[in-house]
Amino acid sequence: FGYNQNIKKAVIHDKLGSTPLIRRVTGGRALYHDPSELTYAIIVNRENLNNEKITGSLNQTSQSISEALMSFLRELEIRSHYVRHSADSKRGLKFFHSAPCFESASKYEIISDEKKIIASAQRRITNSFLQHGSIKINGVAEHPALNLNVSDLNANRSQTLSSNNFKALQEIFFNKMAEYLSLEINLKRFNEFEEELIKKYSETLKKKSHLKRIIIKQ
């Protein structure tokens, strides 16, 4: 759930079950990460970087990355467009704190067949920024802790991504990011030590989720 969301209102707590509730470092609203989706993260240090597509304002970089994401979807034969303005009816605090992320689209988030297919959020610290998001190419999976409008989910398309599918999609994603954002991509695989660190951190998150902002600030 989002950095600025009220934890008591973000989800229905007695319906979480074994799903860990984790506060992310960016804004936006709560969503359920499931094995049918892709997630992405782009981290940029803008200092001394000569690339207008990823060194501009928050609006400029959000637009550039959205256009790159749409080029990725086109390669998968998925037609899409980004939202130019957030809906006025869905800007209130009550909606922000309690409505799920995929209930509506904010500026520069991506729509396909009139439903949000990619949710993204960006955070800036000094000369750097992180933008990450959830790509629901297989539909949005339900979760009882979220008040989602089931008719808008495309949940019947939800299916777990196989390892082979993931690797193929990963290659397409990197190629399209490089092509559209004018970047040179060098693939790096985690070594055994790094993989073990990630595994331990993942287990820590499951046992002690990030519930307080102070943890994130540290």
Short mmCIF file of C-alpha atoms in Angstrom, two decimals, residues 68-189:
data_model
loop_
_atom_site.label_atom_id
_atom_site.label_comp_id
_atom_site.label_asym_id
_atom_site.label_seq_id
_atom_site.Cartn_x
_atom_site.Cartn_y
_atom_site.Cartn_z
CA ALA A 68 8.18 3.19 -23.42
CA LEU A 69 5.82 0.88 -21.51
CA MET A 70 3.21 1.23 -24.26
CA SER A 71 5.82 0.22 -26.84
CA PHE A 72 6.39 -2.92 -24.74
CA LEU A 73 2.65 -3.64 -24.76
CA ARG A 74 2.47 -3.09 -28.53
CA GLU A 75 5.09 -5.80 -28.97
CA LEU A 76 2.68 -8.10 -27.11
CA GLU A 77 -0.12 -6.93 -29.45
CA ILE A 78 -1.88 -5.10 -26.62
CA ARG A 79 -3.32 -1.72 -27.62
CA SER A 80 -3.09 0.91 -24.89
CA HIS A 81 -2.94 4.62 -24.07
CA TYR A 82 -1.97 6.65 -21.03
CA VAL A 83 -4.34 8.81 -18.99
CA ARG A 84 -3.80 12.55 -19.50
CA HIS A 85 -5.73 13.75 -16.42
CA SER A 86 -6.78 12.07 -13.18
CA ALA A 87 -10.56 11.96 -12.75
CA ASP A 88 -11.86 14.78 -10.52
CA SER A 89 -14.39 12.45 -8.87
CA LYS A 90 -11.59 10.22 -7.59
CA ARG A 91 -9.24 12.75 -6.02
CA GLY A 92 -10.80 13.00 -2.54
CA LEU A 93 -9.05 11.80 0.61
CA LYS A 94 -11.72 9.16 1.33
CA PHE A 95 -11.26 7.60 -2.11
CA PHE A 96 -7.46 7.89 -1.89
CA HIS A 97 -7.14 6.07 1.45
CA SER A 98 -9.64 3.26 0.85
CA ALA A 99 -9.97 2.59 -2.90
CA PRO A 100 -7.68 -0.06 -4.46
CA CYS A 101 -5.02 1.02 -6.95
CA PHE A 102 -6.69 -0.63 -9.96
CA GLU A 103 -10.06 0.98 -9.25
CA SER A 104 -9.01 4.06 -11.24
CA ALA A 105 -6.12 5.49 -13.24
CA SER A 106 -4.04 8.56 -12.44
CA LYS A 107 -2.17 10.79 -14.88
CA TYR A 108 0.23 8.83 -17.14
CA GLU A 109 -0.99 5.42 -15.94
CA ILE A 110 -1.83 3.04 -18.78
CA ILE A 111 -5.24 1.83 -19.96
CA SER A 112 -6.16 -1.04 -22.27
CA ASP A 113 -9.77 -1.82 -23.29
CA GLU A 114 -10.91 0.92 -20.89
CA LYS A 115 -9.29 -0.84 -17.90
CA LYS A 116 -6.02 0.02 -16.17
CA ILE A 117 -3.32 -2.43 -17.16
CA ILE A 118 -0.20 -0.76 -15.69
CA ALA A 119 -0.02 1.04 -12.35
CA SER A 120 3.08 3.15 -11.71
CA ALA A 121 4.46 5.46 -9.04
CA GLN A 122 7.56 7.65 -8.86
CA ARG A 123 9.56 9.06 -5.95
CA ARG A 124 12.42 11.56 -6.13
CA ILE A 125 15.28 12.06 -3.70
CA THR A 126 17.85 14.77 -4.59
CA ASN A 127 19.20 13.92 -8.09
CA SER A 128 17.75 10.42 -8.25
CA PHE A 129 14.35 8.89 -8.80
CA LEU A 130 12.70 5.51 -8.56
CA GLN A 131 9.71 4.60 -10.69
CA HIS A 132 8.17 1.18 -10.29
CA GLY A 133 4.92 -0.47 -11.15
CA SER A 134 2.69 -3.46 -11.72
CA ILE A 135 1.97 -4.73 -15.25
CA LYS A 136 -1.24 -6.78 -15.32
CA ILE A 137 -1.03 -8.35 -18.78
CA ASN A 138 -3.00 -11.36 -17.49
CA GLY A 139 -5.78 -9.44 -15.79
CA VAL A 140 -6.11 -8.21 -12.21
CA ALA A 141 -6.38 -10.98 -9.63
CA GLU A 142 -8.96 -10.60 -6.85
CA HIS A 143 -8.14 -10.35 -3.14
CA PRO A 144 -10.78 -10.26 -0.38
CA ALA A 145 -8.90 -7.49 1.46
CA LEU A 146 -9.46 -5.07 -1.45
CA ASN A 147 -12.80 -3.55 -2.43
CA LEU A 148 -12.34 -4.11 -6.15
CA ASN A 149 -15.15 -3.86 -8.67
CA VAL A 150 -15.05 -7.46 -9.95
CA SER A 151 -16.59 -6.57 -13.32
CA ASP A 152 -13.53 -4.44 -14.11
CA LEU A 153 -10.90 -7.04 -13.31
CA ASN A 154 -10.50 -9.27 -16.36
CA ALA A 155 -9.82 -11.85 -13.66
CA ASN A 156 -10.73 -14.70 -16.01
CA ARG A 157 -7.46 -14.03 -17.87
CA SER A 158 -5.37 -14.28 -14.69
CA GLN A 159 -2.79 -17.06 -14.93
CA THR A 160 0.58 -17.74 -13.34
CA LEU A 161 3.54 -16.76 -15.52
CA SER A 162 5.89 -19.65 -16.27
CA SER A 163 9.65 -19.19 -16.00
CA ASN A 164 10.02 -19.38 -19.79
CA ASN A 165 7.29 -16.80 -20.35
CA PHE A 166 8.88 -14.49 -17.82
CA LYS A 167 12.32 -14.68 -19.49
CA ALA A 168 10.83 -13.98 -22.93
CA LEU A 169 8.84 -11.00 -21.62
CA GLN A 170 11.89 -9.74 -19.73
CA GLU A 171 13.94 -9.66 -22.92
CA ILE A 172 11.21 -7.78 -24.81
CA PHE A 173 10.86 -5.32 -21.92
CA PHE A 174 14.60 -4.52 -21.78
CA ASN A 175 14.82 -4.13 -25.55
CA LYS A 176 11.85 -1.76 -25.70
CA MET A 177 13.09 0.33 -22.77
CA ALA A 178 16.50 0.64 -24.42
CA GLU A 179 15.01 1.51 -27.80
CA TYR A 180 12.53 4.12 -26.62
CA LEU A 181 14.57 5.73 -23.83
CA SER A 182 17.82 5.74 -25.86
CA LEU A 183 19.67 3.58 -23.34
CA GLU A 184 22.35 0.95 -23.61
CA ILE A 185 21.23 -2.14 -21.70
CA ASN A 186 23.74 -4.47 -20.07
CA LEU A 187 22.11 -7.47 -18.43
CA LYS A 188 23.42 -8.38 -14.99
CA ARG A 189 22.50 -11.54 -13.15
#
